[in-house]
């Protein structure tokens, strides 16, 4: 299934594509390099990456007034939904710590620079490395000829938390669980469970960045993402780890609870949703997956939004309408939730400095993402929910898709060739 490969590959590289297309970080801050920690006790819990290697995280210690506060960020990187794609994934840094870089650069919401991350700079910050292919939610294993594929995301999550508790997490005063893309989906799936590990007196909240994946109907009137998630949930044994209240409500289709739009109303912990209404990953793989556009009529529109014809623009505006519709109950009725839904052609905005907080970062009503998230977390305002006007009104965007009338098909192909090479080396 070609869509499988693209879903797995694109989410893994889209942030790097962003880096290739966007202007340099205005601050000039290169970020802090943080070493990897392997979870030595994971084996006793049966917590393994796809290939059987030990899971890992990166911990940057807090200091000063932030010493007892914790921010955990799930890494993103797509999913795999069949044995073949998971086997391929197990031979990369998306399925094995053996192939991962041993340091990670902390920027954006993970920065320790007060001027670049004023609300969370001195917190303990953790990046959870992603190596299971099911948003840290699976729990089974499958024989793969002479070897085994371990679908143990749920156990990896538990093992990392148990490793962090004696390092200070057990005494957390404040905590924020977040993640980007597939990691943003993880934040929805594990939000309430995270709260259960922490002191009852702790102020615990969650934030999803680019993780509000829609149960969309694509341009060929198919539900490509639903089909993909159904296969993923079945293969990786995810259902037993989904919210039981949600799965009962959506019986006989419990896999729908892998979609945040269905799981959201069952989450009790305060949640902030950061997403683009024209999320590039969802545009390319939910609204217009390759299977829905076999003749390539959308190719130019996908790489150059100003090349979209009126019919295509209507479809994109319809996708935004569907996203806002799926969020409307949360927008109207959540008294503790927050949101920042902008109109940029983007994917993941909290981990990069230029979108999180910089002189040129995206804004809604002159509010940056960092300011909005901080105001929500610390209660500096009522009903912190920002929704942008429709494309093309927002001139503050850092678009993954160039807003240019220049034919960019050849340019885009060159970018992807470069980025895939860089990604293979990381």
XYZ file of C-alpha atoms in Angstrom:
426
model
C 0.000 0.000 0.000
C 1.764 3.164 -1.198
C -0.073 5.395 1.247
C 1.519 3.469 4.112
C 5.029 4.337 2.968
C 4.168 7.966 2.468
C 2.442 8.323 5.831
C 5.475 6.818 7.547
C 8.030 8.787 5.535
C 6.451 12.205 5.298
C 5.781 12.707 9.008
C 9.360 11.692 9.686
C 10.764 14.300 7.310
C 8.266 17.130 7.242
C 9.981 19.089 10.004
C 13.237 18.840 8.108
C 11.500 20.055 4.977
C 10.314 23.014 7.001
C 13.895 23.766 8.001
C 14.933 23.589 4.362
C 12.236 26.004 3.185
C 11.932 28.504 6.014
C 14.145 31.487 6.819
C 16.970 31.061 9.326
C 16.270 31.370 13.041
C 16.234 35.072 13.734
C 17.697 34.678 17.213
C 20.768 32.900 15.881
C 20.523 30.505 18.850
C 21.634 27.029 17.686
C 19.839 25.288 20.556
C 21.219 23.079 23.291
C 22.498 19.573 22.538
C 21.229 17.028 25.048
C 22.580 13.481 25.378
C 20.479 10.335 25.031
C 19.621 8.149 28.023
C 18.797 4.486 27.385
C 16.143 3.016 29.691
C 18.123 0.142 31.168
C 15.188 -1.218 33.126
C 12.924 -1.409 30.088
C 13.763 -5.008 29.223
C 12.313 -6.244 32.516
C 9.033 -4.583 31.522
C 9.092 -5.982 27.985
C 9.469 -2.460 26.630
C 11.349 -2.616 23.335
C 11.606 -0.656 20.111
C 10.393 -2.407 16.960
C 13.730 -4.202 16.522
C 14.140 -5.185 20.173
C 16.498 -2.357 21.143
C 16.016 -0.431 24.384
C 13.930 2.767 24.328
C 15.455 6.140 25.133
C 14.897 9.770 26.040
C 16.852 13.018 26.376
C 16.702 14.883 29.710
C 17.763 18.506 30.168
C 17.688 19.307 33.881
C 15.711 22.246 35.185
C 17.186 24.913 37.390
C 16.238 27.697 39.763
C 12.508 28.228 40.189
C 11.820 25.576 37.534
C 13.634 22.712 39.280
C 10.407 20.959 40.293
C 8.572 21.539 37.013
C 8.568 19.064 34.112
C 7.860 19.256 30.380
C 7.755 15.980 28.460
C 7.667 16.007 24.662
C 6.745 12.976 22.564
C 8.805 12.774 19.370
C 6.815 12.421 16.155
C 7.517 10.450 13.007
C 4.481 8.814 11.402
C 3.230 5.257 11.879
C 3.378 1.790 10.346
C 0.269 -0.315 9.791
C 1.474 -3.611 8.306
C 4.328 -6.038 8.899
C 6.244 -4.976 5.793
C 6.290 -1.258 6.621
C 7.044 -1.948 10.300
C 9.907 -4.247 9.332
C 11.345 -1.512 7.125
C 10.862 1.014 9.908
C 12.673 -1.229 12.405
C 15.843 -0.782 10.348
C 15.804 3.015 10.751
C 15.966 5.577 13.552
C 12.161 5.481 13.625
C 12.187 1.894 14.861
C 15.472 1.403 16.667
C 17.651 3.360 19.075
C 20.642 1.692 17.415
C 20.216 4.057 14.460
C 19.353 7.208 16.394
C 21.626 10.179 16.907
C 22.910 10.165 20.469
C 22.208 13.846 21.044
C 19.148 15.983 20.330
C 18.919 19.729 19.795
C 16.485 21.424 22.168
C 14.878 24.557 20.711
C 11.489 26.230 20.803
C 9.438 24.983 23.739
C 12.500 22.939 24.817
C 14.896 25.904 24.816
C 16.669 26.816 28.060
C 16.998 30.458 26.960
C 14.670 32.750 28.911
C 14.326 35.218 26.034
C 13.302 32.446 23.610
C 11.122 30.359 25.924
C 10.148 32.620 28.838
C 7.594 30.355 30.522
C 9.347 26.973 30.381
C 13.072 27.718 29.926
C 14.129 26.535 33.398
C 11.922 23.453 33.621
C 13.144 19.867 33.439
C 12.601 19.039 29.765
C 12.425 15.556 28.263
C 12.168 14.377 24.670
C 10.795 10.844 24.432
C 12.307 9.093 21.411
C 9.784 7.428 19.125
C 10.548 3.882 17.981
C 7.293 1.875 18.006
C 5.215 3.232 15.090
C 1.884 3.542 16.937
C 2.159 6.778 18.935
C 3.393 4.932 22.051
C 0.129 2.970 22.233
C 0.652 -0.617 21.021
C 1.219 -3.769 23.078
C 1.827 -6.967 21.169
C 4.493 -8.648 19.045
C 4.605 -10.418 15.706
C 6.979 -13.059 14.403
C 8.915 -11.826 11.394
C 10.422 -14.960 9.923
C 13.581 -15.513 11.943
C 13.104 -12.406 14.095
C 10.453 -10.570 16.077
C 8.756 -7.204 15.679
C 7.931 -5.616 19.019
C 4.855 -3.388 19.104
C 5.419 -2.175 22.642
C 4.741 1.555 22.579
C 2.545 1.499 25.676
C 5.225 -0.307 27.639
C 7.865 2.130 26.372
C 5.762 5.005 27.694
C 5.392 3.289 31.062
C 9.095 2.400 31.240
C 10.236 5.958 30.541
C 7.884 7.398 33.145
C 9.052 4.864 35.741
C 12.657 5.796 34.933
C 11.923 9.508 35.377
C 9.894 9.307 38.597
C 12.913 8.774 40.912
C 14.783 11.506 39.014
C 12.338 14.077 40.295
C 9.168 13.601 38.258
C 7.471 11.980 41.263
C 7.734 15.316 43.093
C 6.623 17.517 40.210
C 4.929 20.760 41.124
C 3.929 21.633 37.555
C 3.951 19.411 34.464
C 3.139 19.697 30.776
C 2.899 16.711 28.424
C 3.264 17.630 24.777
C 4.331 16.264 21.403
C 4.394 16.993 17.691
C 2.629 15.154 14.844
C 2.387 11.452 15.787
C 3.758 12.653 19.127
C 0.960 15.210 19.290
C -1.471 12.329 18.908
C 0.387 10.581 21.761
C -0.320 13.589 23.977
C -4.054 13.012 23.509
C -3.765 9.265 24.092
C -1.657 9.472 27.269
C -2.778 12.727 28.844
C -4.938 11.344 31.652
C -2.543 8.460 32.280
C 0.284 10.984 32.743
C -1.769 12.747 35.397
C -2.241 9.475 37.285
C 1.526 9.106 37.818
C 1.976 12.528 39.414
C 1.151 14.005 42.840
C -2.481 15.023 43.267
C -1.252 18.505 44.135
C 0.625 18.895 40.825
C -0.686 21.262 38.166
C -0.758 18.888 35.180
C -1.782 19.869 31.644
C -1.270 18.580 28.102
C -0.658 20.171 24.708
C -0.870 18.605 21.265
C 1.055 20.208 18.401
C -0.099 19.145 14.907
C -1.684 16.035 16.404
C -5.364 16.732 15.756
C -5.652 14.261 12.881
C -9.102 14.352 11.308
C -11.250 11.422 10.279
C -11.369 13.121 6.901
C -13.143 12.182 3.683
C -10.585 12.605 0.919
C -11.125 14.142 -2.519
C -12.063 10.709 -3.901
C -14.748 10.315 -1.191
C -12.754 7.682 0.717
C -11.683 7.614 4.364
C -8.004 6.888 3.828
C -6.894 7.860 7.323
C -9.653 5.797 8.959
C -8.632 2.738 6.960
C -4.981 3.303 7.867
C -5.695 3.702 11.575
C -7.968 0.644 11.595
C -5.085 -1.445 10.301
C -2.617 0.120 12.720
C -4.824 -0.418 15.777
C -5.423 -4.033 14.812
C -1.791 -4.879 13.995
C -0.204 -3.246 17.025
C -2.731 -4.225 19.693
C -3.688 -0.627 20.430
C -7.382 -1.061 21.257
C -6.839 -2.234 24.851
C -4.882 0.951 25.555
C -7.510 3.357 24.209
C -9.854 5.119 26.626
C -12.484 2.512 27.553
C -15.210 5.144 27.849
C -14.470 6.166 24.276
C -14.317 2.630 22.873
C -17.647 1.797 24.508
C -19.191 4.918 23.055
C -17.941 4.099 19.552
C -18.572 0.341 19.586
C -18.363 -1.494 17.177
C -15.619 0.761 15.765
C -13.298 1.242 18.755
C -10.378 2.209 16.531
C -12.128 5.559 15.966
C -10.828 6.483 19.418
C -7.332 6.735 17.905
C -8.647 9.935 16.318
C -8.390 12.905 18.714
C -11.697 14.351 17.529
C -13.486 11.348 19.061
C -11.242 10.855 22.115
C -11.123 14.520 23.137
C -14.405 14.703 25.032
C -13.294 11.872 27.330
C -10.020 13.538 28.397
C -10.294 15.013 31.891
C -6.898 16.768 32.090
C -6.752 20.347 30.705
C -5.688 20.255 27.046
C -4.273 22.836 24.641
C -4.602 22.198 20.892
C -2.038 23.801 18.581
C -2.727 23.054 14.936
C -2.841 24.558 11.490
C -6.256 24.505 9.882
C -4.398 23.623 6.653
C -1.979 21.139 8.192
C 0.400 20.100 5.420
C 0.637 16.464 6.435
C -3.134 16.105 6.535
C -3.519 18.020 3.273
C -1.158 15.599 1.521
C -2.297 12.359 3.174
C -5.772 12.869 4.603
C -7.446 15.207 2.133
C -5.439 14.382 -1.006
C -3.584 11.096 -0.470
C -1.783 9.711 -3.534
C -4.452 7.008 -3.865
C -7.104 9.728 -4.344
C -5.159 11.566 -7.051
C -3.689 8.946 -9.403
C -3.365 11.382 -12.328
C -1.557 14.051 -10.287
C -4.100 16.846 -10.772
C -3.218 18.151 -7.306
C 0.572 18.086 -7.739
C 1.039 21.793 -8.439
C -1.428 22.807 -5.731
C 0.375 20.602 -3.190
C 3.708 22.348 -3.711
C 2.466 25.863 -4.482
C -0.774 26.999 -2.899
C -1.147 29.923 -5.315
C -1.347 27.367 -8.132
C -4.512 25.812 -6.680
C -7.580 26.251 -8.853
C -10.908 27.462 -7.372
C -12.192 23.901 -6.921
C -9.034 22.923 -5.011
C -9.172 26.027 -2.839
C -12.780 25.171 -2.019
C -11.649 21.704 -0.902
C -8.956 23.232 1.324
C -11.433 25.674 2.838
C -13.790 22.745 3.372
C -11.045 20.908 5.262
C -10.591 23.935 7.523
C -14.353 24.049 8.093
C -14.347 20.350 9.027
C -11.481 20.871 11.486
C -13.197 23.806 13.156
C -16.418 21.815 13.259
C -14.655 18.927 14.999
C -13.271 21.418 17.531
C -16.450 23.420 18.069
C -17.681 21.580 21.155
C -14.240 21.981 22.743
C -14.151 25.643 21.757
C -17.573 26.403 23.206
C -17.693 24.183 26.266
C -14.174 23.485 27.563
C -13.569 25.869 30.453
C -9.977 24.699 31.048
C -8.862 24.053 27.484
C -6.934 26.309 25.126
C -6.247 26.455 21.404
C -4.241 28.176 18.688
C -5.569 27.242 15.249
C -3.812 29.283 12.592
C -4.141 29.367 8.812
C -0.567 28.530 7.873
C 0.372 25.644 5.584
C 2.480 24.124 8.312
C 3.047 21.065 10.484
C 4.547 21.268 14.003
C 5.158 24.764 15.358
C 6.275 24.440 18.994
C 9.653 22.737 18.572
C 11.170 25.227 16.133
C 12.307 28.580 17.434
C 11.137 30.632 14.471
C 7.541 29.476 14.882
C 7.478 29.136 18.684
C 8.840 32.588 19.547
C 10.838 34.986 17.395
C 10.350 38.470 15.905
C 8.829 36.850 12.821
C 6.877 33.979 14.412
C 3.222 33.380 13.447
C 0.604 35.370 15.309
C -3.148 35.494 15.788
C -4.452 38.818 17.082
C -0.780 39.705 17.606
C -0.357 36.747 19.986
C 2.562 34.369 19.401
C 2.219 30.652 20.007
C 4.563 30.839 23.027
C 2.579 33.671 24.609
C -0.753 31.958 24.006
C 0.402 28.614 25.450
C 1.986 30.333 28.455
C -1.103 32.429 29.152
C -3.239 29.285 29.024
C -0.977 27.191 31.241
C -0.487 29.847 33.903
C -4.038 31.188 33.786
C -3.061 34.646 32.573
C -6.377 35.364 30.936
C -9.797 33.879 30.392
C -10.748 31.519 27.573
C -7.364 31.429 25.800
C -8.592 30.165 22.439
C -7.309 31.725 19.239
C -8.722 30.888 15.785
C -7.248 32.488 12.685
C -9.143 33.917 9.720
C -9.144 31.733 6.563
C -6.273 31.566 4.079
C -4.877 33.819 2.632
C -5.420 36.490 5.294
C -2.542 35.616 7.679
C 0.698 37.289 6.580
C 2.731 36.024 9.569
C 2.923 32.396 8.427
C 6.048 30.327 7.867
C 4.537 28.133 5.180
C 5.862 24.718 4.280
C 4.213 25.297 0.916
C 5.768 28.377 -0.747
C 3.216 31.103 -1.444
C 4.783 31.847 -4.818
C 3.529 31.913 -8.364
C 6.794 30.387 -9.541
C 6.562 26.842 -10.808
C 8.057 24.936 -7.876
C 7.681 21.293 -8.888
C 11.335 20.893 -9.828
C 12.457 22.892 -6.813
C 10.348 20.757 -4.490
C 11.786 17.558 -5.915
C 15.293 18.874 -5.235
C 14.343 19.774 -1.675
C 12.930 16.332 -0.959
C 15.996 14.630 -2.425
C 18.212 16.729 -0.149
C 16.031 16.276 2.917
C 15.686 12.515 2.505
C 19.471 12.268 2.301
C 19.836 14.353 5.463
C 17.143 12.345 7.236
C 18.841 9.062 6.385
C 21.987 10.301 8.104
C 20.283 11.506 11.306
